[in-house]
Amino acid sequence: MPSSFEVRTSTGSYNVQVGRGLVGELLARQPDAIVMVDERLRDRLPANLPRVISLPANEEQKSLEKMAGVILALRGLKAGRDTHVVVIGGGILQDIGTFVCSVYMRGIAWSYMPTTMLGMADSCIGGKSSINVGGLKNLVGNIYPPREVVVDTDFISTLDAGQTVGGLVEAVKICFARGYDAFCTFDAEQARYPLSAEHAERLMLQSLTVKRWFIEVDEFDKKERLLLNYGHTFGHAVEAATNFGIAHGLAVGMGVIAANAAARDAGWLSPKGLEIADHMRRHMIGLVRSANLQPDAAIPLAKVLDKFESDKKHRKDGYRIVAPQGDGALALVSLPRNRESLDRIAAGIAEACQALDWPLAA
Amino acid sequence: MPSSFEVRTSTGSYNVQVGRGLVGELLARQPDAIVMVDERLRDRLPANLPRVISLPANEEQKSLEKMAGVILALRGLKAGRDTHVVVIGGGILQDIGTFVCSVYMRGIAWSYMPTTMLGMADSCIGGKSSINVGGLKNLVGNIYPPREVVVDTDFISTLDAGQTVGGLVEAVKICFARGYDAFCTFDAEQARYPLSAEHAERLMLQSLTVKRWFIEVDEFDKKERLLLNYGHTFGHAVEAATNFGIAHGLAVGMGVIAANAAARDAGWLSPKGLEIADHMRRHMIGLVRSANLQPDAAIPLAKVLDKFESDKKHRKDGYRIVAPQGDGALALVSLPRNRESLDRIAAGIAEACQALDWPLAA
């Protein structure tokens, strides 16, 4: 498998490279760049870089109110129209880099190096910025692709079990959404925590080349990309009900198991579909369990159902979830808003908790 | 002449309509819009508009630091993805509208109604936002065309002589930059202060349709659009040397006269070119004099030359000005950086001051 590929979008094409030890190459290729980095990773970069902006990667920093300071830091480092910015960090650094580079002198070039598993496996391509304003999350944003994305899998040594497995959950979800063949290729790699950088390299390439397909066929999230919400409606409900006591990716993994159970119990699956859904179920159980993490407290089922019920993506006439159908392909389906549907959702969540050995409370 | 036309750009096409009494039509066409208006013009709009954001049109408001407040005002009025914003005002409102609408929920639709002569004749199309940060002028910005531009020439009754004539100077400059025929068409209209709304309607249509040509052939200011700097290198020097004691457009008018004088004295013009340059000179003298405005103080020639000398658009090996050449067409030319060139510039400025009956000081 080649270690780089192009992503084509209406706002520009860019190259994506995946490998080990690439941070040094990237910095050597852009010796005059200004480097914008998550302050927790500053020590992993050479001490003598001439122009560095270290930023805390938190929600407060990712606000419009803080953007003026970042822009003035660029100006203080004499950034001009021809300046290239190298952004190194997770989703928050990506948000800040996208936004700031898009407006500085009406747009300057940047490269992005993701450092979280979610970033490396998924969100580093097809990205859009999301910036908070006045404490309101993600109220503004824009689209401004980098000139290149460079994934250096050596960064996975900085990640804990929850972050690593959470990113892998999104990766296998992307592959499954593409189809059973893409899933089987990923499955054969036996992704588990802990993960070596070499192993991650193969997995990230698989996940990103599949993600590219979704971006290129459905740049604006109208159809195919909606399937990437697989596991998310359940997952968001579990996250909210536990006050984010479960890492996002693990909650999505649980949601995938719950969605598959609901699809099976609703009779939506053919014998072949049942087999495929069960294959995904087994994959996901093995993956999530490898993190060896437990929720902070028992998962409060009634509260999860409340949060599920109030999800803004539902319609008046039905709950909208992504689940396998027929021979196992994912589809966006609508469940009637009634007691029977909620009972089925509840049974799916209970089954997923049991499969993961997570405690459940009424 | 049709009263509307399309502007095509790589980031979207939009319709431009020019006429009288159009503000009422625009508001009626967008009954659910949020109206963002220069606070000085609020009284000209219906009192019962449901959702209005009135903003002061000053440099402080046009800053990134103030954008959060505008965005939260939109949110306070329950702006959503489908909200349409109608922006009514001059260049500062256009800057704010472009920027805020481009990022709010990653981009919402807007319409723009310019209310200054410069906006109506020139900058309402092909616009880019410019936003101050930390007191640094225009450090950030972007490009986000409105869905439509509606020019209501009834607003000219709100403008003083300097604003009116300044906008007309830019209009005739655009036409002259396009070629002698376009200039003659504009010249035949005898633009003068004061101007009726009917008269302005014809002039704005002429100017904007010519401006459209420049936008469409040279969207990113690489070649043809550079000619629109005609008169500006001189004009900026005069503005700066007089601490902006002369309105921008009037200073540009003076600069056009000075550039033509310099071109004549340098021997750049054929007999036909001399005639055309003199025609423009006479037009400009009549137009600027119709404002009947004098600088606050005598124009300090030595200081003007200092400011001219330090203009950032010059190159190491030459002063760069736009001036008529040969048979009268404009060109971007380079003058050697020496005493002779500066003497020629000085003579041009002195001649322009004399022609306009403006006092000159050493």
XYZ file of C-alpha atoms in Angstrom:
724
model
C 0.000 0.000 0.000
C 1.459 3.398 -0.916
C 2.138 5.590 2.078
C 0.672 8.739 0.539
C -2.369 9.756 -1.476
C -4.279 12.836 -2.676
C -7.590 14.159 -1.367
C -9.552 16.204 -3.884
C -12.121 18.732 -2.675
C -13.855 21.703 -4.239
C -11.672 24.032 -2.172
C -8.362 22.426 -3.106
C -6.452 19.151 -3.265
C -3.867 18.068 -0.753
C -1.465 15.230 -0.181
C -1.722 12.910 2.827
C 1.374 11.046 3.948
C 1.466 8.363 6.660
C 4.638 7.012 8.245
C 7.047 7.074 11.151
C 9.514 9.793 12.077
C 7.867 12.238 9.697
C 7.859 15.224 12.035
C 11.570 15.756 11.460
C 11.145 15.544 7.684
C 8.242 17.968 7.741
C 10.153 20.533 9.794
C 13.225 20.123 7.573
C 11.083 20.645 4.456
C 9.696 23.884 5.898
C 12.715 25.434 7.613
C 11.165 28.915 7.611
C 7.774 27.795 8.868
C 6.112 29.051 11.997
C 5.270 25.981 14.084
C 2.012 26.044 16.043
C 1.961 23.198 18.537
C -0.015 21.765 21.447
C 2.079 22.904 24.427
C 2.099 19.335 25.803
C 4.017 18.230 22.707
C 6.484 21.123 22.553
C 9.209 18.998 24.170
C 8.998 16.441 21.375
C 10.131 19.047 18.844
C 13.686 20.368 18.482
C 14.464 23.008 21.116
C 16.083 25.324 18.572
C 13.128 25.850 16.226
C 13.252 29.540 15.314
C 9.545 30.400 15.431
C 7.125 28.479 17.648
C 3.669 29.235 19.042
C 2.757 26.811 21.854
C -0.921 26.720 22.723
C -2.949 24.924 25.378
C -5.342 22.476 23.710
C -8.532 23.285 25.578
C -12.020 24.565 24.824
C -11.212 28.059 26.078
C -8.309 28.412 23.655
C -10.535 27.249 20.808
C -12.640 30.418 21.069
C -13.008 33.436 18.821
C -12.064 35.564 21.827
C -8.629 33.880 21.856
C -8.020 34.078 18.102
C -6.790 37.690 18.211
C -3.966 36.598 20.516
C -2.917 33.802 18.167
C -3.030 36.143 15.176
C -0.935 38.733 16.998
C 1.543 35.991 17.923
C 1.888 35.210 14.199
C 2.375 38.891 13.505
C 4.925 39.125 16.335
C 6.884 36.375 14.571
C 6.733 38.474 11.395
C 4.360 36.192 9.500
C 3.727 37.531 5.995
C 1.730 36.452 2.968
C 4.358 33.863 2.072
C 4.688 32.385 5.550
C 3.969 28.679 5.915
C 2.498 27.467 9.209
C 2.995 23.904 10.451
C 0.270 22.896 12.917
C 1.013 19.945 15.212
C -1.627 18.642 17.605
C -5.108 17.177 17.939
C -8.520 18.462 16.920
C -8.288 21.717 18.845
C -5.001 22.672 17.188
C -6.555 21.710 13.836
C -9.529 24.006 14.533
C -7.276 26.904 15.516
C -4.873 26.354 12.614
C -7.669 26.141 10.037
C -9.315 29.305 11.283
C -6.266 31.462 11.837
C -4.481 30.500 8.614
C -7.673 31.072 6.610
C -7.976 34.715 7.664
C -4.395 35.878 8.318
C -3.680 38.342 5.494
C -6.686 36.704 3.777
C -5.147 33.236 3.881
C -1.698 31.724 4.265
C -0.469 28.195 3.567
C -0.351 25.552 6.289
C 0.467 21.898 6.861
C -1.238 19.736 9.447
C 0.211 16.931 11.532
C -2.423 15.207 13.700
C -1.214 13.727 16.982
C -4.291 11.989 18.420
C -5.543 8.636 17.193
C -8.887 10.187 16.223
C -7.035 12.848 14.256
C -4.689 10.370 12.559
C -7.382 7.825 11.704
C -10.232 10.101 10.781
C -10.550 13.846 11.307
C -7.249 15.058 9.801
C -8.877 14.903 6.348
C -12.147 16.477 5.268
C -11.826 18.824 8.215
C -13.747 21.962 8.964
C -12.929 24.343 11.771
C -15.228 24.743 14.764
C -14.663 27.692 17.067
C -16.518 28.642 20.257
C -17.950 32.139 20.803
C -19.157 33.534 24.123
C -19.058 30.065 25.654
C -21.263 28.649 22.883
C -19.583 25.570 21.451
C -18.681 25.524 17.747
C -20.860 28.528 16.860
C -18.523 29.636 14.062
C -16.170 27.878 11.694
C -15.055 27.502 8.129
C -13.372 25.247 5.581
C -9.744 25.873 4.611
C -7.779 22.741 3.707
C -4.084 22.532 4.551
C -1.531 22.153 1.740
C -0.630 18.712 3.091
C -1.458 16.367 5.948
C 1.418 14.409 7.456
C 0.573 11.580 9.877
C 3.523 10.580 12.045
C 2.505 7.445 13.919
C 5.369 7.861 16.389
C 2.993 10.184 18.243
C 0.886 7.233 19.375
C 3.390 6.659 22.176
C 1.958 9.853 23.748
C -1.607 8.473 23.874
C -3.407 6.594 26.654
C -5.646 3.548 26.255
C -8.901 5.500 25.956
C -7.554 7.823 23.266
C -5.937 5.001 21.320
C -8.915 2.668 21.339
C -11.347 5.541 20.796
C -9.545 6.475 17.575
C -9.475 2.845 16.434
C -13.229 2.590 17.032
C -13.751 5.469 14.608
C -11.372 3.816 12.137
C -13.189 0.476 12.085
C -16.510 2.306 11.931
C -15.351 4.153 8.776
C -14.280 0.853 7.170
C -17.533 -0.910 8.075
C -19.564 2.011 6.711
C -17.758 1.585 3.381
C -18.681 -2.102 3.152
C -17.884 -5.585 4.414
C -14.707 -5.975 2.335
C -13.137 -2.808 3.742
C -14.105 -3.956 7.232
C -12.548 -7.407 6.745
C -9.266 -5.861 5.568
C -9.170 -3.743 8.711
C -10.330 -6.632 10.912
C -7.485 -8.821 9.691
C -5.044 -6.352 11.230
C -6.289 -7.212 14.756
C -6.166 -3.655 16.071
C -5.683 -3.666 19.851
C -4.310 -1.493 22.626
C -1.333 -1.174 23.042
C -0.427 -0.543 19.453
C 3.002 -0.230 17.864
C 3.787 2.675 15.521
C 4.318 0.217 12.620
C 0.963 -1.381 13.224
C -0.718 2.005 13.492
C 0.824 3.040 10.182
C -1.001 0.297 8.287
C -4.252 0.915 10.147
C -4.192 4.686 9.610
C -3.557 4.266 5.886
C -6.505 1.902 5.591
C -8.817 4.130 7.540
C -7.810 7.362 5.785
C -8.027 5.989 2.256
C -11.552 4.776 3.034
C -12.420 8.125 4.650
C -11.191 9.818 1.473
C -13.864 7.988 -0.472
C -16.571 9.443 1.764
C -15.148 12.957 1.457
C -14.898 12.798 -2.302
C -18.364 11.363 -2.957
C -20.147 13.499 -0.373
C -18.113 16.562 0.495
C -20.976 18.372 2.205
C -22.398 15.650 4.463
C -25.607 15.131 2.533
C -25.733 11.369 2.068
C -22.900 8.839 2.346
C -21.063 10.704 5.103
C -24.175 10.495 7.268
C -23.408 6.769 7.629
C -20.316 7.762 9.595
C -22.703 8.588 12.467
C -22.962 4.806 13.043
C -22.875 4.261 16.817
C -22.976 8.002 17.494
C -26.607 8.551 18.481
C -26.257 5.843 21.134
C -22.736 6.966 21.984
C -23.665 10.621 22.500
C -26.548 9.597 24.775
C -24.212 7.471 26.908
C -21.595 10.237 27.071
C -24.185 12.825 28.122
C -25.884 10.539 30.668
C -22.550 9.750 32.347
C -21.347 13.378 32.308
C -18.647 12.316 29.869
C -17.408 9.641 32.271
C -16.707 7.470 29.213
C -14.281 8.562 26.499
C -16.076 9.491 23.256
C -14.610 6.695 21.150
C -15.430 4.005 23.710
C -19.020 5.268 23.948
C -19.274 5.067 20.149
C -17.934 1.504 20.281
C -20.669 0.661 22.755
C -23.163 2.401 20.461
C -22.130 0.238 17.513
C -22.809 -2.907 19.541
C -26.176 -1.513 20.664
C -27.183 -0.519 17.118
C -26.357 -3.987 15.815
C -28.414 -5.605 18.585
C -31.372 -3.326 17.823
C -31.149 -4.150 14.097
C -31.070 -7.889 14.848
C -34.018 -7.726 17.269
C -36.057 -5.630 14.835
C -35.687 -8.370 12.218
C -33.935 -6.056 9.745
C -31.175 -8.519 8.887
C -30.987 -11.475 6.513
C -28.993 -14.548 7.617
C -25.969 -13.048 5.812
C -26.608 -9.657 7.452
C -26.850 -11.302 10.883
C -23.464 -12.921 10.343
C -21.842 -9.657 9.251
C -23.371 -7.685 12.138
C -22.154 -10.342 14.566
C -18.667 -10.168 13.062
C -18.581 -6.421 13.706
C -19.933 -7.029 17.220
C -17.109 -9.429 18.021
C -14.510 -7.092 16.543
C -15.800 -4.167 18.579
C -15.970 -6.117 21.853
C -12.360 -7.235 21.457
C -11.198 -3.746 20.563
C -13.013 -1.852 23.339
C -12.096 -4.448 25.953
C -8.430 -4.092 25.025
C -8.515 -0.594 26.545
C -9.358 -2.226 29.862
C -11.291 0.842 30.975
C -14.465 1.027 33.015
C -16.966 3.891 33.254
C -16.598 6.074 36.374
C -19.955 4.772 37.589
C -22.708 2.384 36.504
C -24.414 3.511 33.295
C -27.845 4.963 34.183
C -30.145 3.366 31.599
C -33.169 5.635 32.149
C -31.018 8.730 31.758
C -29.387 7.332 28.606
C -32.871 6.810 27.122
C -33.831 10.373 28.057
C -30.746 11.717 26.280
C -31.388 9.433 23.294
C -34.974 10.687 23.097
C -33.936 14.369 23.077
C -31.243 14.058 20.356
C -31.711 16.933 17.898
C -31.092 14.697 14.873
C -34.401 12.846 15.383
C -37.475 13.907 13.406
C -41.002 14.450 14.668
C -42.121 11.168 13.184
C -39.166 8.980 14.021
C -35.867 8.308 15.771
C -33.049 8.377 13.267
C -30.209 5.910 13.727
C -27.583 4.345 11.512
C -27.709 0.541 11.667
C -27.040 -2.485 9.450
C -29.901 -3.577 7.201
C -30.621 -6.595 4.982
C -27.321 -8.186 4.027
C -25.401 -6.022 6.492
C -24.847 -2.681 4.747
C -25.394 0.386 6.896
C -28.406 2.627 6.338
C -29.916 5.697 7.960
C -33.234 4.386 9.300
C -36.189 5.907 11.063
C -37.793 4.129 14.021
C -41.342 5.067 15.049
C -41.305 7.203 18.186
C -43.088 4.774 20.489
C -42.575 2.579 23.539
C -41.633 -0.465 21.484
C -38.767 1.358 19.778
C -37.451 2.709 23.076
C -37.616 -0.779 24.605
C -35.544 -2.067 21.696
C -33.004 0.739 22.158
C -32.844 -0.046 25.892
C -32.289 -3.742 25.202
C -29.471 -2.902 22.790
C -27.733 -0.696 25.356
C -28.127 -3.344 28.063
C -26.678 -5.980 25.765
C -23.720 -3.762 24.863
C -22.956 -3.063 28.535
C -23.048 -6.761 29.285
C -20.772 -7.558 26.343
C -18.251 -4.987 27.548
C -18.652 -5.955 31.200
C -19.736 -2.413 32.089
C -22.098 -2.013 35.059
C -25.651 -0.880 34.266
C -28.051 0.902 36.617
C -31.786 1.444 36.189
C -28.948 49.801 -20.270
C -30.312 46.949 -18.151
C -30.473 47.785 -14.468
C -29.069 44.465 -13.295
C -26.258 42.103 -14.230
C -24.360 39.043 -12.943
C -20.837 38.945 -11.525
C -19.123 35.576 -11.895
C -16.284 34.639 -9.533
C -14.626 31.387 -8.558
C -16.384 31.551 -5.193
C -19.874 32.115 -6.577
C -21.947 34.293 -8.887
C -24.221 37.036 -7.730
C -26.668 39.508 -9.167
C -26.154 43.265 -8.981
C -29.174 45.519 -9.248
C -29.052 49.310 -9.480
C -32.056 51.590 -9.052
C -34.062 53.875 -6.810
C -36.240 52.916 -3.859
C -34.792 49.424 -3.793
C -34.295 49.190 -0.033
C -38.018 48.630 0.479
C -38.110 45.928 -2.197
C -35.094 44.190 -0.725
C -36.562 44.130 2.778
C -39.911 42.929 1.425
C -38.163 40.126 -0.490
C -36.411 38.978 2.696
C -39.104 39.421 5.353
C -37.379 37.010 7.755
C -33.920 38.481 7.319
C -31.781 39.883 10.080
C -30.858 43.434 9.033
C -27.368 44.653 9.929
C -27.174 48.396 9.420
C -24.920 51.410 9.992
C -26.537 53.014 13.047
C -26.574 56.402 11.290
C -28.939 54.927 8.683
C -31.242 53.054 11.070
C -33.839 55.824 10.876
C -34.137 55.425 7.120
C -35.448 51.873 7.562
C -38.944 50.944 8.767
C -39.232 51.211 12.564
C -41.021 47.854 12.844
C -38.356 45.577 11.349
C -38.393 42.476 13.536
C -34.655 41.770 13.763
C -32.075 44.544 13.463
C -28.437 44.876 14.492
C -27.312 48.535 14.399
C -23.565 49.022 14.425
C -21.313 52.065 14.550
C -19.315 52.306 11.321
C -15.851 52.985 12.718
C -12.423 51.353 12.739
C -12.848 50.024 16.270
C -16.025 48.165 15.341
C -14.259 46.666 12.322
C -11.969 44.630 14.577
C -11.710 40.936 15.323
C -12.122 41.822 18.985
C -15.627 43.174 18.201
C -16.700 40.263 15.979
C -17.696 38.042 18.916
C -20.261 40.654 19.971
C -21.769 40.811 16.478
C -21.900 37.011 16.260
C -23.588 36.779 19.653
C -26.077 39.444 18.535
C -26.954 37.194 15.560
C -27.320 34.272 17.928
C -29.444 36.376 20.279
C -31.791 37.000 17.331
C -31.926 33.227 16.799
C -29.962 33.191 13.552
C -29.715 29.634 12.191
C -28.201 27.971 9.158
C -31.077 29.180 6.982
C -31.021 32.774 8.173
C -30.469 35.469 5.564
C -28.666 38.637 6.608
C -29.201 41.955 4.815
C -26.241 44.297 5.313
C -26.851 48.016 4.702
C -23.983 50.500 4.943
C -20.590 51.502 3.629
C -17.279 49.680 3.476
C -17.067 48.986 7.202
C -20.467 47.323 7.253
C -19.443 45.357 4.145
C -16.275 44.182 5.937
C -18.204 43.130 9.036
C -20.987 41.477 7.038
C -18.574 39.525 4.843
C -16.583 38.261 7.799
C -19.412 37.425 10.174
C -21.661 35.766 7.578
C -18.729 33.693 6.278
C -18.068 32.054 9.643
C -21.456 31.993 11.404
C -22.393 28.293 11.500
C -19.734 27.909 8.769
C -21.462 30.358 6.438
C -24.908 31.882 6.022
C -26.422 33.771 3.097
C -26.345 37.548 2.905
C -27.279 40.450 0.662
C -25.385 43.703 0.505
C -26.694 47.226 -0.053
C -23.906 49.820 -0.270
C -24.774 53.323 0.924
C -21.639 55.357 0.168
C -20.720 56.584 -3.296
C -17.472 54.616 -3.192
C -19.408 51.488 -2.254
C -22.084 52.034 -4.910
C -19.673 52.902 -7.727
C -16.848 50.519 -6.979
C -16.250 48.424 -3.877
C -19.665 46.708 -3.536
C -18.513 44.129 -6.118
C -15.340 42.056 -6.063
C -15.158 42.755 -2.343
C -12.953 41.127 0.236
C -13.253 41.702 3.953
C -10.562 43.533 5.903
C -10.636 43.336 9.683
C -8.332 44.988 12.235
C -6.650 42.986 14.998
C -4.946 44.485 18.056
C -5.028 47.917 16.478
C -3.297 46.660 13.310
C -5.321 47.721 10.293
C -6.710 45.042 7.976
C -4.486 42.258 9.354
C -7.098 39.574 8.674
C -9.833 39.109 6.121
C -11.451 36.762 3.676
C -13.572 36.447 0.540
C -17.253 35.524 0.837
C -19.488 37.041 -1.839
C -23.055 38.033 -0.979
C -25.967 36.346 -2.763
C -26.870 39.693 -4.321
C -25.817 43.320 -4.320
C -28.574 45.919 -4.436
C -27.581 49.541 -5.092
C -30.281 52.012 -4.044
C -29.199 55.422 -5.302
C -31.683 57.167 -3.017
C -28.963 56.862 -0.378
C -26.904 59.539 -2.119
C -29.023 62.157 -0.396
C -27.240 61.129 2.833
C -23.777 61.918 1.434
C -21.735 65.108 1.611
C -19.726 66.689 -1.205
C -16.434 64.956 -0.350
C -18.007 61.491 -0.190
C -20.000 62.026 -3.374
C -17.166 63.400 -5.480
C -14.690 60.911 -3.992
C -16.849 58.013 -5.163
C -17.252 59.578 -8.604
C -13.464 59.963 -8.877
C -13.121 56.200 -8.384
C -15.881 55.614 -10.926
C -14.261 57.671 -13.673
C -10.885 56.118 -12.830
C -12.365 52.624 -13.367
C -13.806 53.672 -16.737
C -10.545 55.313 -17.870
C -8.572 52.223 -16.832
C -10.816 50.146 -19.100
C -10.116 52.350 -22.115
C -10.910 55.644 -23.787
C -14.342 54.566 -25.054
C -15.537 53.628 -21.583
C -14.197 56.924 -20.278
C -15.976 58.939 -22.962
C -19.293 57.263 -22.184
C -18.879 58.205 -18.533
C -17.573 61.678 -19.391
C -20.687 62.400 -21.470
C -22.774 62.082 -18.320
C -21.134 65.180 -16.821
C -20.888 63.829 -13.290
C -20.895 66.692 -10.773
C -21.781 67.400 -7.171
C -24.653 67.698 -6.281
C -25.997 64.648 -8.053
C -29.579 63.467 -8.407
C -30.506 59.854 -7.663
C -31.536 59.358 -11.331
C -28.222 60.652 -12.559
C -26.345 58.498 -10.052
C -28.253 55.434 -11.245
C -26.824 55.729 -14.774
C -23.328 56.501 -13.500
C -23.263 53.607 -11.023
C -24.402 51.147 -13.683
C -21.641 52.305 -16.019
C -18.984 52.139 -13.374
C -20.052 48.760 -11.980
C -20.359 47.021 -15.316
C -16.838 48.180 -16.175
C -15.597 47.115 -12.732
C -17.140 43.694 -13.385
C -14.830 43.288 -16.363
C -11.794 43.804 -14.146
C -13.062 41.346 -11.532
C -13.815 38.674 -14.074
C -10.535 38.891 -16.009
C -8.335 39.298 -12.948
C -10.086 38.044 -9.831
C -6.943 37.929 -7.705
C -5.370 41.330 -8.452
C -2.469 40.017 -10.511
C -2.612 42.148 -13.633
C -5.486 44.228 -14.991
C -6.856 45.172 -11.570
C -3.507 46.734 -10.692
C -4.403 49.517 -13.134
C -7.170 50.524 -10.731
C -4.392 51.962 -8.538
C -4.246 54.887 -11.017
C -3.865 58.056 -8.944
C -3.513 56.074 -5.712
C 0.247 56.190 -5.101
C 0.107 59.991 -5.340
C -3.214 60.121 -3.520
C -2.054 58.021 -0.566
C 1.048 60.193 -0.196
C -1.093 63.335 -0.101
C -3.524 61.810 2.383
C -0.708 60.699 4.692
C 1.193 63.998 4.431
C -1.920 65.989 5.349
C -2.948 63.650 8.187
C -6.000 62.712 6.131
C -7.034 66.354 5.866
C -8.222 65.559 2.322
C -10.933 62.979 1.649
C -9.518 59.825 0.006
C -11.367 60.193 -3.268
C -10.362 63.830 -3.715
C -6.728 62.951 -3.060
C -6.976 60.243 -5.722
C -8.444 62.785 -8.130
C -5.449 65.003 -7.477
C -3.200 61.983 -7.979
C -4.703 61.286 -11.397
C -3.921 64.834 -12.498
C -0.386 64.522 -11.132
C 0.200 61.155 -12.832
C -0.942 62.546 -16.173
C 1.368 65.541 -15.800
C 4.306 63.270 -14.972
C 3.565 61.067 -17.999
C 3.397 64.096 -20.287
C 6.641 65.592 -18.941
C 8.441 62.261 -19.222
C 7.595 62.150 -22.919
C 5.659 58.896 -22.582
C 2.706 60.066 -24.654
C 2.066 60.254 -28.388
C 0.076 63.229 -29.724
C -3.070 61.103 -29.422
C -2.054 60.049 -25.915
C -1.464 63.666 -24.921
C -4.958 64.551 -26.068
C -6.545 61.693 -24.137
C -4.563 62.442 -20.983
C -5.588 66.076 -21.225
C -9.228 65.084 -21.664
C -9.028 63.086 -18.430
C -7.271 66.008 -16.757
C -10.074 68.394 -17.680
C -12.728 65.927 -16.587
C -11.036 65.425 -13.230
C -10.547 69.134 -12.562
C -14.227 69.813 -13.215
C -15.318 66.911 -11.047
C -13.072 67.614 -8.054
C -13.780 71.351 -8.173
C -17.517 70.657 -8.059
C -17.063 69.469 -4.456
C -15.868 72.975 -3.627
C -13.659 71.649 -0.830
C -10.253 72.843 0.252
C -7.612 70.959 2.232
C -7.476 71.842 5.951
C -4.042 73.374 5.368
C -1.561 73.975 2.537
C -0.243 70.713 1.074
C 3.348 70.190 2.342
C 5.203 69.173 -0.807
C 8.369 67.855 0.862
C 6.333 65.665 3.187
C 4.240 64.359 0.269
C 7.468 63.357 -1.503
C 8.704 61.621 1.668
C 5.495 59.622 1.866
C 5.638 58.864 -1.851
C 9.222 57.647 -1.472
C 8.346 55.250 1.379
C 5.320 53.633 -0.310
C 5.592 49.848 0.159
C 4.482 49.140 -3.403
C 7.742 50.515 -4.837
C 10.575 48.121 -5.712
C 14.240 48.483 -4.892
C 15.020 49.464 -8.454
C 12.090 51.725 -9.185
C 9.037 53.725 -8.151
C 5.926 52.009 -9.402
C 3.074 54.169 -10.610
C 0.111 53.743 -12.911
C 0.078 56.356 -15.663
C -1.021 56.772 -19.291
C 1.455 55.599 -21.925
C 1.730 55.881 -25.709
C -1.751 56.467 -27.127
C -3.205 57.006 -23.671
C -3.826 53.521 -22.252
C -2.857 53.060 -18.609
C 0.164 50.954 -17.664
C 2.012 50.036 -14.508
C 5.405 51.674 -14.998
C 8.622 51.779 -13.070
C 10.529 55.057 -12.643
C 14.205 54.961 -11.692
C 14.684 55.868 -8.035
C 16.618 59.088 -8.556
C 16.418 62.847 -8.144
C 15.076 63.400 -11.651
C 12.098 61.119 -11.065
C 11.279 62.764 -7.756
C 11.483 66.196 -9.372
C 9.011 65.029 -11.997
C 6.670 63.687 -9.293
C 6.982 67.004 -7.429
C 6.159 68.969 -10.570
C 3.082 66.794 -11.163
C 1.816 67.382 -7.636
C 2.432 71.106 -7.900
C 0.565 71.256 -11.195
C -2.373 69.305 -9.768
C -2.615 71.632 -6.767
C -2.601 74.636 -9.049
C -5.258 73.118 -11.296
C -7.497 72.496 -8.277
C -6.662 75.849 -6.667
C -5.315 74.072 -3.571
C -2.553 75.857 -1.618
C 0.898 74.277 -1.729
C 3.663 74.685 0.847
C 7.314 73.718 0.530
